[in-house]
């Protein structure tokens, strides 16, 4: 028998039957995961500090790339109970992780569509291990109604992306990770990667004090210098930011994101935009967006 108590003493974790997940979501068991019996769901709080600055990534990406850190932390955790036969996922997962977390008693999904935990609010990432092992006991959902008449996130979303769920194509967190021609939607961006607006207003995140792994702390790579970035090749960008969650979005999208914010704060000259336009004139989505932004620069 596995000692789940020791896991719970050391981690924020809940265990559910895979069948429960399938039943609640209506998903079908796939051949690839035919033998899975249980899901061990973990949440890891990230930095709850608010750093001031106009060109910052969202808080979940302040520190080391959580995709890497979470897998390591879960492997360490499962070593404690000597579990051998399992597979770990975080974010890049075949599972809907917020639903896993909810069913495992780690919180309830709020109007901002995020899982809200009574202790950490929304400020955590989720990771899970799937295994063919069965456990003596399983967790259940907790009684927790996070929103209870509140509507702050819905009102605060600058692109009205929260409307009984998330309208992905309007969400800044989505937009700043992709190439899109919906240029006006980018004007309300606040972060160079991701978006924290609907979390910042959530009362469950106010004045939170909790301990988190220092790996998730703000680090010097969370500040990106536009001139330095322009001079990096794509490979150099990938290499320099290999341990940041925004590593994968490509250098050009990151330049786009920073320029959007520079224009918003009127901290870029026409000469600089022209220099950038000339350098990347062959990439249509980027070129068109820069031309759109150029018109907004006050001379
Ligand atoms: C794709 C994705 C995104 C996309 C699109 C999300 C979407 N909703 O379409 C984008 C890029 C926009 C995004 C943004 C963010 N993401 Co994201 N994202 C994911 C990912 C990979 C899949 C989510 C998904 O596809 N959902 C599908 C849609 C249909 O589901 P949904 O809208 O989220 O919710 C449905 C259910 O929750 C259901 N529901 C509600 N309650 C219940 C209860 C039960 C029992 C059931 C069955 C269903 C149910 O109703 C909803 C409508 O169908 C997950 C990781 C994963 N593998 O799960 C991370 C994940 C959800 N993201 C995460 C984070 C941190 C973020 C950001 C906060 C990052 C940031 N700061 O910018 C933002 C938040 C934006 C927001 N307000 O939601 C965390 C969430 C942590 C948390 N506390 O909940 C996750 C879990 C990653 C992780 N491993 O930690 N994300
Ligand atoms: S992450 Fe930003 S854009 Fe997306 S729903 Fe929340 S506030 Fe709106
Ligand atoms: S801001 Fe209010 S409505 Fe939105 S998720 Fe938080 S508690 Fe719920």
Coordinates of N, CA and C in Angstrom, one line a residue, residues 125-222:
X125 N 0.4 26.5 -10.6 CA 0.3 25.7 -11.8 C 0.0 24.2 -11.4
X126 N -0.5 23.5 -12.3 CA -1.0 22.1 -12.1 C -0.1 21.1 -12.8
X127 N 0.2 20.0 -12.2 CA 0.9 18.9 -12.8 C 0.3 17.6 -12.3
X128 N 0.4 16.5 -13.0 CA -0.2 15.3 -12.6 C 0.6 14.1 -13.0
X129 N 0.4 13.0 -12.3 CA 1.0 11.7 -12.7 C -0.1 10.8 -12.9
X130 N -0.1 10.0 -14.0 CA -1.1 9.0 -14.2 C -0.4 7.7 -14.0
X131 N -1.2 6.7 -13.4 CA -0.6 5.4 -13.1 C -1.6 4.3 -13.2
X132 N -1.2 3.1 -13.4 CA -2.1 2.0 -13.5 C -2.3 1.4 -12.0
X133 N -1.6 2.0 -11.1 CA -1.8 1.6 -9.7 C -3.2 2.1 -9.1
X134 N -3.7 1.4 -8.2 CA -4.9 1.8 -7.5 C -4.6 2.2 -6.1
X135 N -5.4 3.1 -5.5 CA -5.1 3.5 -4.1 C -6.3 3.2 -3.2
X136 N -6.0 3.0 -1.9 CA -7.1 2.6 -1.0 C -8.1 3.7 -0.9
X137 N -7.7 4.9 -0.9 CA -8.7 6.0 -0.8 C -8.5 7.1 -1.9
X138 N -9.5 7.7 -2.3 CA -9.5 8.8 -3.3 C -10.1 10.1 -2.7
X139 N -9.7 11.2 -3.3 CA -10.2 12.5 -2.8 C -11.5 12.8 -3.5
X140 N -12.1 13.8 -3.0 CA -13.4 14.2 -3.5 C -13.4 15.7 -3.7
X141 N -14.4 16.3 -4.4 CA -14.4 17.7 -4.6 C -14.7 18.4 -3.2
X142 N -14.2 19.6 -3.1 CA -14.4 20.4 -1.8 C -15.6 21.3 -2.0
X143 N -16.3 21.6 -0.9 CA -17.3 22.6 -0.9 C -16.7 24.0 -0.9
X144 N -16.7 24.6 -2.0 CA -16.0 25.9 -2.1 C -16.6 26.7 -3.3
X145 N -17.4 27.8 -3.0 CA -18.0 28.6 -4.0 C -17.2 29.9 -4.1
X146 N -16.3 29.9 -5.1 CA -15.3 31.1 -5.1 C -16.0 32.4 -5.5
X147 N -16.9 32.4 -6.4 CA -17.4 33.6 -7.0 C -18.5 34.3 -6.2
X148 N -19.5 33.6 -5.9 CA -20.5 34.1 -4.9 C -20.9 35.5 -5.2
X149 N -21.4 35.8 -6.4 CA -21.9 37.2 -6.7 C -20.8 38.1 -7.2
X150 N -19.6 37.7 -7.1 CA -18.5 38.6 -7.6 C -18.5 38.5 -9.2
X151 N -18.0 39.6 -9.8 CA -18.0 39.6 -11.3 C -16.8 40.4 -11.7
X152 N -15.8 40.5 -10.8 CA -14.7 41.5 -11.0 C -13.9 41.1 -12.3
X153 N -13.6 39.8 -12.4 CA -12.7 39.5 -13.6 C -13.4 39.7 -14.9
X154 N -14.7 39.4 -14.9 CA -15.5 39.6 -16.2 C -15.4 41.1 -16.5
X155 N -15.6 41.9 -15.5 CA -15.6 43.4 -15.8 C -14.2 43.9 -16.1
X156 N -13.2 43.3 -15.6 CA -11.8 43.8 -15.8 C -11.2 43.4 -17.1
X157 N -11.6 42.3 -17.7 CA -11.0 41.8 -18.9 C -11.1 42.8 -20.0
X158 N -10.0 43.4 -20.5 CA -10.1 44.5 -21.4 C -10.7 44.1 -22.8
X159 N -10.6 42.8 -23.1 CA -11.1 42.4 -24.4 C -12.5 41.7 -24.3
X160 N -13.1 41.7 -23.1 CA -14.3 41.0 -22.8 C -14.2 39.6 -23.3
X161 N -13.1 38.9 -22.9 CA -12.9 37.5 -23.2 C -13.6 36.5 -22.3
X162 N -14.1 37.1 -21.2 CA -14.8 36.2 -20.2 C -16.3 36.3 -20.4
X163 N -16.9 35.3 -20.9 CA -18.4 35.4 -21.0 C -18.9 34.0 -20.9
X164 N -19.2 33.6 -19.7 CA -19.5 32.2 -19.4 C -18.5 31.2 -20.0
X165 N -17.3 31.5 -19.7 CA -16.1 30.7 -20.2 C -15.2 31.7 -20.9
X166 N -14.2 31.1 -21.5 CA -13.1 32.0 -22.1 C -13.3 32.0 -23.7
X167 N -13.3 33.2 -24.2 CA -13.3 33.3 -25.7 C -11.8 33.4 -26.1
X168 N -11.3 32.3 -26.4 CA -9.8 32.2 -26.6 C -9.2 33.3 -27.5
X169 N -9.9 33.5 -28.7 CA -9.4 34.4 -29.7 C -9.3 35.9 -29.2
X170 N -10.0 36.1 -28.1 CA -10.0 37.5 -27.6 C -9.0 37.6 -26.4
X171 N -8.6 36.5 -25.9 CA -7.8 36.5 -24.7 C -6.3 36.9 -25.0
X172 N -5.8 37.9 -24.3 CA -4.5 38.5 -24.5 C -3.4 37.4 -24.3
X173 N -3.7 36.5 -23.3 CA -2.7 35.5 -23.0 C -2.5 34.6 -24.2
X174 N -3.6 34.4 -25.0 CA -3.6 33.6 -26.2 C -2.9 34.4 -27.3
X175 N -3.4 35.6 -27.4 CA -2.9 36.5 -28.6 C -1.4 36.7 -28.5
X176 N -0.9 36.9 -27.3 CA 0.5 37.2 -27.3 C 1.4 36.0 -27.4
X177 N 0.8 34.8 -27.6 CA 1.6 33.6 -27.9 C 1.4 33.2 -29.4
X178 N 0.6 33.9 -30.2 CA 0.4 33.5 -31.5 C 0.6 34.6 -32.5
X179 N 0.5 34.3 -33.8 CA 0.6 35.3 -34.9 C -0.9 35.6 -35.2
X180 N -1.3 36.8 -35.1 CA -2.7 37.1 -35.4 C -2.8 38.5 -36.1
X181 N -3.8 38.6 -36.9 CA -4.0 39.9 -37.6 C -5.0 40.8 -36.8
X182 N -5.5 40.4 -35.7 CA -6.4 41.2 -34.9 C -5.7 42.2 -34.1
X183 N -5.0 43.1 -34.8 CA -4.1 44.1 -34.1 C -4.8 44.9 -33.0
X184 N -6.0 45.4 -33.2 CA -6.5 46.3 -32.1 C -6.7 45.5 -30.8
X185 N -6.9 44.2 -30.9 CA -7.1 43.4 -29.6 C -5.8 43.4 -28.8
X186 N -4.6 43.6 -29.4 CA -3.4 43.6 -28.7 C -3.2 45.0 -27.9
X187 N -3.9 46.0 -28.3 CA -3.7 47.3 -27.7 C -3.8 47.3 -26.2
X188 N -4.6 46.4 -25.6 CA -4.8 46.4 -24.1 C -3.8 45.5 -23.4
X189 N -2.8 45.0 -24.1 CA -1.9 44.1 -23.4 C -1.2 44.8 -22.3
X190 N -0.9 44.0 -21.2 CA -0.2 44.6 -20.1 C 1.2 43.8 -19.8
X191 N 1.2 42.6 -20.3 CA 2.4 41.8 -20.1 C 3.1 41.4 -21.4
X192 N 4.4 41.2 -21.4 CA 5.1 40.8 -22.6 C 4.8 39.3 -22.9
X193 N 4.3 38.6 -22.0 CA 3.9 37.2 -22.2 C 2.8 36.8 -21.2
X194 N 1.7 36.2 -21.7 CA 0.6 35.9 -20.8 C -0.1 37.1 -20.4
X195 N -1.1 37.0 -19.5 CA -1.9 38.1 -19.0 C -2.3 37.8 -17.6
X196 N -2.2 38.8 -16.7 CA -2.6 38.6 -15.3 C -3.8 39.4 -14.8
X197 N -4.4 40.1 -15.8 CA -5.5 41.0 -15.4 C -6.6 40.4 -14.6
X198 N -7.1 39.3 -15.1 CA -8.3 38.6 -14.4 C -7.9 37.9 -13.2
X199 N -6.6 37.7 -12.9 CA -6.1 37.2 -11.7 C -5.8 38.3 -10.7
X200 N -5.3 39.4 -11.2 CA -5.0 40.5 -10.3 C -6.2 41.1 -9.6
X201 N -7.3 41.0 -10.3 CA -8.5 41.6 -9.6 C -9.3 40.6 -8.7
X202 N -8.9 39.3 -8.8 CA -9.6 38.3 -8.1 C -9.3 38.4 -6.6
X203 N -10.4 38.6 -5.8 CA -10.2 38.7 -4.3 C -9.4 37.5 -3.7
X204 N -9.5 36.4 -4.3 CA -8.8 35.2 -3.8 C -7.3 35.4 -3.9
X205 N -6.8 36.3 -4.7 CA -5.4 36.5 -4.8 C -4.9 37.7 -4.0
X206 N -5.8 38.4 -3.3 CA -5.4 39.6 -2.5 C -4.6 39.2 -1.3
X207 N -3.5 39.9 -1.0 CA -2.8 39.7 0.2 C -2.5 38.3 0.6
X208 N -2.1 37.5 -0.4 CA -1.8 36.1 -0.1 C -0.4 36.0 0.5
X209 N -0.3 35.2 1.6 CA 1.0 34.9 2.1 C 1.1 33.4 2.1
X210 N 2.1 32.9 1.4 CA 2.3 31.5 1.4 C 3.7 31.2 0.9
X211 N 4.2 30.0 1.2 CA 5.6 29.7 0.8 C 5.5 29.0 -0.6
X212 N 6.4 29.4 -1.4 CA 6.5 28.8 -2.7 C 8.0 28.4 -3.0
X213 N 8.2 27.6 -3.9 CA 9.5 27.2 -4.3 C 10.2 28.4 -5.0
X214 N 11.4 28.7 -4.5 CA 12.2 29.9 -5.0 C 12.5 29.8 -6.5
X215 N 12.4 28.6 -7.0 CA 12.6 28.5 -8.5 C 11.6 29.4 -9.3
X216 N 10.4 29.6 -8.6 CA 9.4 30.4 -9.3 C 9.6 31.9 -9.1
X217 N 10.6 32.3 -8.4 CA 10.9 33.7 -8.2 C 11.2 34.4 -9.5
X218 N 10.9 35.7 -9.5 CA 11.4 36.6 -10.6 C 12.9 36.5 -10.7
X219 N 13.3 36.4 -12.0 CA 14.8 36.4 -12.2 C 15.2 37.3 -13.3
X220 N 16.5 37.5 -13.4 CA 16.9 38.6 -14.3 C 16.5 38.3 -15.8
X221 N 16.3 37.1 -16.1 CA 15.8 36.8 -17.5 C 14.3 37.2 -17.7
X222 N 13.7 37.6 -16.7 CA 12.3 38.0 -16.8 C 12.2 39.4 -17.4

